mmCIF file of C-alpha atoms in Angstrom:
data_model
loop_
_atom_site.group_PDB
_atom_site.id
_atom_site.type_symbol
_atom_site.label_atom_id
_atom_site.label_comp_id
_atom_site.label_asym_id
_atom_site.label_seq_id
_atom_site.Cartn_x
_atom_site.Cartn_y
_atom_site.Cartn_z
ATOM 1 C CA UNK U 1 63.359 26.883 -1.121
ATOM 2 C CA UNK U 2 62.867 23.561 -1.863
ATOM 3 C CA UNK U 3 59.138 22.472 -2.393
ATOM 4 C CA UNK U 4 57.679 19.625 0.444
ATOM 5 C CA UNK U 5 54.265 19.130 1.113
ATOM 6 C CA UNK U 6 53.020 19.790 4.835
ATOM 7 C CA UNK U 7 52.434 15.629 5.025
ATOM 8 C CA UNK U 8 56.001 15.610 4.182
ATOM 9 C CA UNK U 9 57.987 17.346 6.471
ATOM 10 C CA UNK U 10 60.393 15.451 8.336
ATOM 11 C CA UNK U 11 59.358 15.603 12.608
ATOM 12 C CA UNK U 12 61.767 18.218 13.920
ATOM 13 C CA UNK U 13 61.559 15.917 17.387
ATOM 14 C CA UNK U 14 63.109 12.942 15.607
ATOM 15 C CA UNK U 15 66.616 13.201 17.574
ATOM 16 C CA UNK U 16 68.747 12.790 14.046
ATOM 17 C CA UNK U 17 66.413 16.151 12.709
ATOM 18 C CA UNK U 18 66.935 17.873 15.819
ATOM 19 C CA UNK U 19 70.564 17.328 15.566
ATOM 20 C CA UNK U 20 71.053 18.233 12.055
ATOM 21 C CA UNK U 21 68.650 21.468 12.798
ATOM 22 C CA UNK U 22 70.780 23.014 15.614
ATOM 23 C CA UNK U 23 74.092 20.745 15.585
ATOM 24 C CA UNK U 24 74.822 22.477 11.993
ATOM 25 C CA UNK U 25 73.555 25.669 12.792
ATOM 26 C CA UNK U 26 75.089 27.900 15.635
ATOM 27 C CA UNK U 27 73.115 31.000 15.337
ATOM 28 C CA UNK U 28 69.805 28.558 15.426
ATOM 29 C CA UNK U 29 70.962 26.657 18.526
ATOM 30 C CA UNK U 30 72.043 30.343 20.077
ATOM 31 C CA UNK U 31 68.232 31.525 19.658
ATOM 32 C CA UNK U 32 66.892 27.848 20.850
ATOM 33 C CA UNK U 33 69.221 28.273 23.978
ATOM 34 C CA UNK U 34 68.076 31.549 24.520
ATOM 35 C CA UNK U 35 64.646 31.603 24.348
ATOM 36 C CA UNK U 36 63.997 28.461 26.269
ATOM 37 C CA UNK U 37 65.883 30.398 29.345
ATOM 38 C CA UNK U 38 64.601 33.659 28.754
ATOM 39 C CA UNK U 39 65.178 34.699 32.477
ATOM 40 C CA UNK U 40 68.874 34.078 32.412
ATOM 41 C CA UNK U 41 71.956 36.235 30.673
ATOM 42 C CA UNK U 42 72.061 35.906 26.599
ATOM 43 C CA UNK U 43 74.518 34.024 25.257
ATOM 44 C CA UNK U 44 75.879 35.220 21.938
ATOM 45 C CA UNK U 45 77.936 32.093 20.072
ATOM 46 C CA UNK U 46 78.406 28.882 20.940
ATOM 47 C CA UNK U 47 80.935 26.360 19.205
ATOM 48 C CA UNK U 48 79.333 23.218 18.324
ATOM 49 C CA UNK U 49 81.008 20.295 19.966
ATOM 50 C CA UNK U 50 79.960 17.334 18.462
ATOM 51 C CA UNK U 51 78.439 18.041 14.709
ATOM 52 C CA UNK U 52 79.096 14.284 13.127
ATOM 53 C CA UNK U 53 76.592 11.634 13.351
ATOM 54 C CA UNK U 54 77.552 8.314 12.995
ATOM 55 C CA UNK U 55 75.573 5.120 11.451
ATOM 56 C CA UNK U 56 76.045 3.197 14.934
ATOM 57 C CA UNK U 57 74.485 6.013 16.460
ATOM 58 C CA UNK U 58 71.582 6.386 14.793
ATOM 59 C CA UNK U 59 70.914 2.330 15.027
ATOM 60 C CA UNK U 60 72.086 2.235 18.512
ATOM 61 C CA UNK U 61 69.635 1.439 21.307
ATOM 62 C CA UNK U 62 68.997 3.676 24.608
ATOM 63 C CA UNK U 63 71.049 6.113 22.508
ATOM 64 C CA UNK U 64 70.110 9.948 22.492
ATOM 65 C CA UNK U 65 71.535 12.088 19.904
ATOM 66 C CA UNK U 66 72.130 15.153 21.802
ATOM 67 C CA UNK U 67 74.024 18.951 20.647
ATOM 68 C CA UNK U 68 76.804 19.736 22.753
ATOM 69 C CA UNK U 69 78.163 22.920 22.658
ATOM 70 C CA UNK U 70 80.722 25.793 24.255
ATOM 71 C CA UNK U 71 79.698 29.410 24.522
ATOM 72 C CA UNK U 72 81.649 32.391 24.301
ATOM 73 C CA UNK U 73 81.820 32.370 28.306
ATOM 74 C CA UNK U 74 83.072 29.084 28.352
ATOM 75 C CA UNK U 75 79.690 27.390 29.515
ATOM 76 C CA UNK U 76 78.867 23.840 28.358
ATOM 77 C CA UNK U 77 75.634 23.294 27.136
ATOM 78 C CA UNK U 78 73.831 19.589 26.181
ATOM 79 C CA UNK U 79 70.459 20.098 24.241
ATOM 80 C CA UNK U 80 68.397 17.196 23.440
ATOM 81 C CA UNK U 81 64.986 16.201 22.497
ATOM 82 C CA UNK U 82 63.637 13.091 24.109
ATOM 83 C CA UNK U 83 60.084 11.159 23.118
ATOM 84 C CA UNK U 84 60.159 8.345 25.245
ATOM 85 C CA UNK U 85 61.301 8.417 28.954
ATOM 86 C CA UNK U 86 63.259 5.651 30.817
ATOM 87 C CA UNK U 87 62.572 4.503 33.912
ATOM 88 C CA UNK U 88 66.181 6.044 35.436
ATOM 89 C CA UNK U 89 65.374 9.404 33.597
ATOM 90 C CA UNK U 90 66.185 11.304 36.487
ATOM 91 C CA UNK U 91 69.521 9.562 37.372
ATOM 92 C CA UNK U 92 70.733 9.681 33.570
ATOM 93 C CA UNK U 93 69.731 13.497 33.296
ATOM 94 C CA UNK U 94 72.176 14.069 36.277
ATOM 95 C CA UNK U 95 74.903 11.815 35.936
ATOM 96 C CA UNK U 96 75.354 13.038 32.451
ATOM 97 C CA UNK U 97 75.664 16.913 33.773
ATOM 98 C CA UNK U 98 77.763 16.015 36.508
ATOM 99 C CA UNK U 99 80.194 14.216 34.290
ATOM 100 C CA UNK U 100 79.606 17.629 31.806
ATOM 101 C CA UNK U 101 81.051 19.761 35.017
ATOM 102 C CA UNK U 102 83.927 17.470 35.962
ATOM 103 C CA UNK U 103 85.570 17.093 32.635
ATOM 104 C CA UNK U 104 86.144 20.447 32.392
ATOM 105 C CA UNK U 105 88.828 21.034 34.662
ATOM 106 C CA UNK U 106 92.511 19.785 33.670
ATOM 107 C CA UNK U 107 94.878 18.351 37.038
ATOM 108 C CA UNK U 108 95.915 21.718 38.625
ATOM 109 C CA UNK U 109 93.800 23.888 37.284
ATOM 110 C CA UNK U 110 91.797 26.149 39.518
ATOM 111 C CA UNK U 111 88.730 25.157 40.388
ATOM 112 C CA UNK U 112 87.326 29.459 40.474
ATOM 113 C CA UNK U 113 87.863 28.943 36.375
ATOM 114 C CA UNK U 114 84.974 26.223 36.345
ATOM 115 C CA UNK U 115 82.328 27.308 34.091
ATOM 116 C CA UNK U 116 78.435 26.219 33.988
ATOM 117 C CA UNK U 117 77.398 22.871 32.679
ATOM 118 C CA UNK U 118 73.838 23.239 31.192
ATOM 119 C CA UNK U 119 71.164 20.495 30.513
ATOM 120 C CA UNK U 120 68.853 21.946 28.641
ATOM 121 C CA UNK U 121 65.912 18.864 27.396
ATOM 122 C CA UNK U 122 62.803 19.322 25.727
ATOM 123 C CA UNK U 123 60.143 15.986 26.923
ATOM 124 C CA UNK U 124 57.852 15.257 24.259
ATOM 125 C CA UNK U 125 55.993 13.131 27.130
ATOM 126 C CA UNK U 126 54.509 14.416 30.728
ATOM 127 C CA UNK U 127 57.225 14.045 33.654
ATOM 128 C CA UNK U 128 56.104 15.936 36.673
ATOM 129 C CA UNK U 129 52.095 14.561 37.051
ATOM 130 C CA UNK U 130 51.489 14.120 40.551
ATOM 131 C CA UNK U 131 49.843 17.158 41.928
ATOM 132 C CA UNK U 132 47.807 19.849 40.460
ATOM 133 C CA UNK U 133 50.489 22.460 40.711
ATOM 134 C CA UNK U 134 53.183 20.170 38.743
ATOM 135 C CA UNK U 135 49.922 19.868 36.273
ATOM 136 C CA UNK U 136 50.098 23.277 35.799
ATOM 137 C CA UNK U 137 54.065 23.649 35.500
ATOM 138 C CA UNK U 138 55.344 22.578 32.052
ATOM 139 C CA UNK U 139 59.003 24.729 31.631
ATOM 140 C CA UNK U 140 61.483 24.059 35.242
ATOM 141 C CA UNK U 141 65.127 24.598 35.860
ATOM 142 C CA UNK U 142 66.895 22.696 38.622
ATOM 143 C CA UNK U 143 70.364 24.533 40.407
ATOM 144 C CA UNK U 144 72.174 23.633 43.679
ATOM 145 C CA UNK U 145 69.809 25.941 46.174
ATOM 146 C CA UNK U 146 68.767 24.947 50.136
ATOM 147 C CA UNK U 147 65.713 23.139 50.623
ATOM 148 C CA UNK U 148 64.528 25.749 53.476
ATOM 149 C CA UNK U 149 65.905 28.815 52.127
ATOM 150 C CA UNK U 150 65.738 28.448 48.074
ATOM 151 C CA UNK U 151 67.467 31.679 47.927
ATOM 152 C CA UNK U 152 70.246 30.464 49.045
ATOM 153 C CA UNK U 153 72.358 28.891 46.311
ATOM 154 C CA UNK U 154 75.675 27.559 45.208
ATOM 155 C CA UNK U 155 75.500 29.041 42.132
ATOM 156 C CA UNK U 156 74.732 27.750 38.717
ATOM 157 C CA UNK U 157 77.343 26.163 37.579
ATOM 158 C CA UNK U 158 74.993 23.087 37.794
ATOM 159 C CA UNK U 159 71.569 23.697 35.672
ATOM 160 C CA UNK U 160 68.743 21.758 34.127
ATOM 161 C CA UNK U 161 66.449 23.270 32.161
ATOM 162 C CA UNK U 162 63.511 20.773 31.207
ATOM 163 C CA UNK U 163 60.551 21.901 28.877
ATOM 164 C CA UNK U 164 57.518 19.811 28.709
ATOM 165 C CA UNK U 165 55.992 19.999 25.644
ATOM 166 C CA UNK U 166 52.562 18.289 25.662
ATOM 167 C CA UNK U 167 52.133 19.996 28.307
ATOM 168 C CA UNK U 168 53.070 23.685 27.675
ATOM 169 C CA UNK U 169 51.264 23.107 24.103
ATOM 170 C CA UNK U 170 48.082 22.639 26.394
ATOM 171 C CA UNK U 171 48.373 25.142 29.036
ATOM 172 C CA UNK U 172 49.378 27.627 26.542
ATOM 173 C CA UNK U 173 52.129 30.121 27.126
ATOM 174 C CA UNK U 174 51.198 33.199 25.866
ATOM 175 C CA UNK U 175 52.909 34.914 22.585
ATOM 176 C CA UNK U 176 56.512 35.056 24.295
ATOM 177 C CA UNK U 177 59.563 32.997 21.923
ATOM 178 C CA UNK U 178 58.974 30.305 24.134
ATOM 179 C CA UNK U 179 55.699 29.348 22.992
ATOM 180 C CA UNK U 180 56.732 30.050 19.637
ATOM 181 C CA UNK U 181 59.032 27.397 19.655
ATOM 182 C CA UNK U 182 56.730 24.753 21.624
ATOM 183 C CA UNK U 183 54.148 25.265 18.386
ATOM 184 C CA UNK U 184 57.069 24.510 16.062
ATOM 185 C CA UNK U 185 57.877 21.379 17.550
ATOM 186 C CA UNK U 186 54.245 20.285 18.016
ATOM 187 C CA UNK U 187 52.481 21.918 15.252
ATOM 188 C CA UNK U 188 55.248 22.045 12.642
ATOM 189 C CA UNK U 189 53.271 20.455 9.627
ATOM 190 C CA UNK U 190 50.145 22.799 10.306
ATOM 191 C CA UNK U 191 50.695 25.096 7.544
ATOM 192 C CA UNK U 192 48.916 28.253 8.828
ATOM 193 C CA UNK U 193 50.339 27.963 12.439
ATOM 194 C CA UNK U 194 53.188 28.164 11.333
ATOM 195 C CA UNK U 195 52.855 30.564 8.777
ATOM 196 C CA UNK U 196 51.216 33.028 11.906
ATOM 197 C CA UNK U 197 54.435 32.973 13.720
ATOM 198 C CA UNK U 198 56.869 35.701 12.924
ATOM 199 C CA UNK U 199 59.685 35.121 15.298
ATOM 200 C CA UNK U 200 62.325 34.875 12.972
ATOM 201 C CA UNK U 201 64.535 31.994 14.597
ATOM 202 C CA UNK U 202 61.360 29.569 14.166
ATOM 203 C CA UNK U 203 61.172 30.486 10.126
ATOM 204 C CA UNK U 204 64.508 29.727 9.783
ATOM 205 C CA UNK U 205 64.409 26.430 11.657
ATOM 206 C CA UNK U 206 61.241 25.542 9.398
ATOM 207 C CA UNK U 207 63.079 26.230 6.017
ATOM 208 C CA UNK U 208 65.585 24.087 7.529
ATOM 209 C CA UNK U 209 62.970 20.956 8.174
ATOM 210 C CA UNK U 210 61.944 21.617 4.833
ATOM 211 C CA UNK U 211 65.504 21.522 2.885
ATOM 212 C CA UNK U 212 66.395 18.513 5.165
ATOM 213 C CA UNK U 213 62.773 17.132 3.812
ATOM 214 C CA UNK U 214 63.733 17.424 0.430
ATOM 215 C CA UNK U 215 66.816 15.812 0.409
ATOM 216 C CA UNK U 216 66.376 11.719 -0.049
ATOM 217 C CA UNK U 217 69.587 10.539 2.295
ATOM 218 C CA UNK U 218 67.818 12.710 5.133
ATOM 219 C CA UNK U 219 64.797 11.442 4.704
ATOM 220 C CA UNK U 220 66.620 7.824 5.022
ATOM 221 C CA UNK U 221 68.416 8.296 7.870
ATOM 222 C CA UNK U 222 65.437 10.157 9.284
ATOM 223 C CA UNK U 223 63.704 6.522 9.077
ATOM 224 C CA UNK U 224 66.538 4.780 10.209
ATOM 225 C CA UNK U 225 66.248 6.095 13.046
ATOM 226 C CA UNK U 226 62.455 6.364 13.631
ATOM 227 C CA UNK U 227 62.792 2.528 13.205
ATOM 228 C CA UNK U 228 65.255 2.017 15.753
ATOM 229 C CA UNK U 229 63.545 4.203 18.371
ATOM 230 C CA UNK U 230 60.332 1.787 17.096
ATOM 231 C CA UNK U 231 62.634 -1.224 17.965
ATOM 232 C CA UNK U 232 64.151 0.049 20.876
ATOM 233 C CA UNK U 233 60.282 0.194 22.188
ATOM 234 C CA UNK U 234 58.999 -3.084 21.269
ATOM 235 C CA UNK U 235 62.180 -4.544 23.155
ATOM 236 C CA UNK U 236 61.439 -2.992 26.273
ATOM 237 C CA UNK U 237 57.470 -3.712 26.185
ATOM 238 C CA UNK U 238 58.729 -7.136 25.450
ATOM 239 C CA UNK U 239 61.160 -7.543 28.137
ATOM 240 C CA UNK U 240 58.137 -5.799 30.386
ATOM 241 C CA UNK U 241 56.111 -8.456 29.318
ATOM 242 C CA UNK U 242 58.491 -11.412 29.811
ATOM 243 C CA UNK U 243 59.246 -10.431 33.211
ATOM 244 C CA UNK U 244 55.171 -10.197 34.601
ATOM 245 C CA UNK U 245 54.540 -13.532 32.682
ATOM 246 C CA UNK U 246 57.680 -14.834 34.942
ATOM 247 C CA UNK U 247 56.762 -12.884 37.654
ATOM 248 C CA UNK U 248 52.738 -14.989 37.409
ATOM 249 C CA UNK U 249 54.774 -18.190 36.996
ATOM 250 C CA UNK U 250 56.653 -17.401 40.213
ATOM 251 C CA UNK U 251 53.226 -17.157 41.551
ATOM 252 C CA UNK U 252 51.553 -20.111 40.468
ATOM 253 C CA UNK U 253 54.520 -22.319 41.294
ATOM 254 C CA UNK U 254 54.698 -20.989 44.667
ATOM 255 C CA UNK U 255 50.511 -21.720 45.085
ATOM 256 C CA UNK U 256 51.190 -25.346 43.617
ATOM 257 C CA UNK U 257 53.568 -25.790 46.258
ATOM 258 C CA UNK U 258 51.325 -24.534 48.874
ATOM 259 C CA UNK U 259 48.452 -26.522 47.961
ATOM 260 C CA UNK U 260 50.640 -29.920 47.499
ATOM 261 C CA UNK U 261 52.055 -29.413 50.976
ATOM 262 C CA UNK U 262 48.358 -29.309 52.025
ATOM 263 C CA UNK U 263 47.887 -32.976 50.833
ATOM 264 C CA UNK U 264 44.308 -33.235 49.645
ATOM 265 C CA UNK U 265 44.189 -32.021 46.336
ATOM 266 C CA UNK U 266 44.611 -34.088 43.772
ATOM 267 C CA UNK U 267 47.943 -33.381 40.890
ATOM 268 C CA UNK U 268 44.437 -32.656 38.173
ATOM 269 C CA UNK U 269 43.227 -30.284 40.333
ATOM 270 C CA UNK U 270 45.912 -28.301 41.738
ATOM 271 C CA UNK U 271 46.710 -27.940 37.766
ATOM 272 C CA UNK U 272 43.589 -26.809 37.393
ATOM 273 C CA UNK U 273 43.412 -24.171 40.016
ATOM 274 C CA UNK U 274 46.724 -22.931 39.088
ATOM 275 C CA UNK U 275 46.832 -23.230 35.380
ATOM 276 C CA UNK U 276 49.906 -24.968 35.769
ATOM 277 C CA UNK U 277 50.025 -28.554 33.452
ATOM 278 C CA UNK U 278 49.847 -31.840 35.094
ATOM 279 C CA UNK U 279 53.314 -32.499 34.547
ATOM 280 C CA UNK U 280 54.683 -29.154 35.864
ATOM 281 C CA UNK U 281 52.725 -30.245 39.396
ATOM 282 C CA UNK U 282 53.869 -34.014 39.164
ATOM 283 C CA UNK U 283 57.650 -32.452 38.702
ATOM 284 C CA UNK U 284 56.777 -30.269 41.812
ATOM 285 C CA UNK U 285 55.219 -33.534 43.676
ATOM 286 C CA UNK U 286 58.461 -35.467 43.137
ATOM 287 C CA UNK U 287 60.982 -32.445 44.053
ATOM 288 C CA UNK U 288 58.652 -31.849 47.423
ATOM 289 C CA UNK U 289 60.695 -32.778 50.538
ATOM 290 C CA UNK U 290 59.249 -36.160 51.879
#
């Protein structure tokens, strides 16, 4: 096994690690799939779907590198990692398994062969905040059921699975795979955590992290896309930015206005009490309807 200090190892929720963890191995994703839906049937194989990474992926922007794969039922399955959430998460999550579901089907097919499409994302950020009991909720699955009567369902063939995992590393799951697997992605470079957990699938994915950390063009491509991910955040913050600092010049253009249609201050001081310059409230003066 190739030797990597703790400090070293690559961050298994980097979305290019993730993908080279479970995209290359089956067996791996089959026990990730698995234990994160521990209440549902096994699966036993799945055929990976989309293995290759490309460089325009991995420099792209609002781009998620993502495992899709088929089981040997037939089910589709997206896995993903996500650090940072948009502001449509929601809508994205579901378009994305809808269009999973409908591309299944070929013109005159029968429409009893459809099989499951499941979304299955691990949030390295909080989503569901807003009341105590969502507080205390980090792993949920979504289906089709009836708002009165949840037992009442369409079935699964539509299914989210979304793990939390800030927050199930703080409320603490127990000893069950699960867990196991939240402390590997949150705790993976603390040597004797990691060394206490004996499910096998989560040793295997850490000699993994560690052969991927030895290897120099990982370890590039890693930080290629790190940086873009860094990139892809400073544009948003800066088009966040941009648009209050418009938004406040909106504001103080519309007060200028205002206080010019009043007629007794003068141009000096309306600048002044809108921290607008002269010449922006002389411009406003002359384009004022007489």
């Amino acid at each position: 096994m190739p030797s990597v200090t703790p400090d070293a190892l690559l961050d298994p929720k980097n979305d290019y690690v993730f993908k080279r963890l479970f995209g290359e191995a089956p067996e791996l994703l089959v026990s990730l799939i698995n234990d994160l839906r521990p209440d549902l049937p096994e699966i036993r194989s799945v055929e990976i779907l989309n293995p290759g990474i490309n460089a325009e992926e991995l420099r792209g922007k609002y781009i998620i590198l993502d495992v899709l794969a088929r089981d040997g039922e037939g089910h589709a399955h997206n896995v993903e990692i996500q650090v940072r959430r948009y502001g449509a998460w929601h809508q994205r999550a579901l378009y994305y398994l809808a269009r999973m579901l409908a591309q299944q089907l070929e013109q005159g097919e029968d429409y009893a062969t459809l099989r499951a499409a499941v979304g299955i994302h691990l949030l390295d950020f909080d989503l569901f905040t807003d009341t105590p009991e969502q507080r205390a909720q980090a792993r949920w699955r979504f289906e089709m059921r009836d708002a009165r009567q949840p037992e009442v369902t369409l079935g699964n063939r539509l299914q989210l699975t979304l793990i939390e995992l800030k927050k199930a590393d703080r409320l603490g799951l127990g000893a069950d795979p699960l867990s196991a697997w939240i402390t590997f992605f949150e705790h993976w470079r603390e040597e004797q955590t990691m060394a206490a957990i004996k499910h096998t699938p989560i040793q295997e994915a850490l000699n993994r992290v560690r052969q991927l950390s030895a290897d120099e063009e990982a370890r590039r491509l890693a930080f290629v896309r790190e940086r873009a991910l860094h990139d892809e955040v400073s544009l948003l913050k800066e088009a966040r930015e941009e648009g209050e600092r418009l938004g406040m010049q909106k504001g103080r253009l519309e007060t200028a206005r205002n206080l010019l249609a009043l007629g007794v201050l003068s141009d000096g001081q309306i600048a002044q009490a809108t921290g607008l310059r002269v010449a922006q409230v002389e411009a406003l003066r002359a384009a004022a309807p007489s």
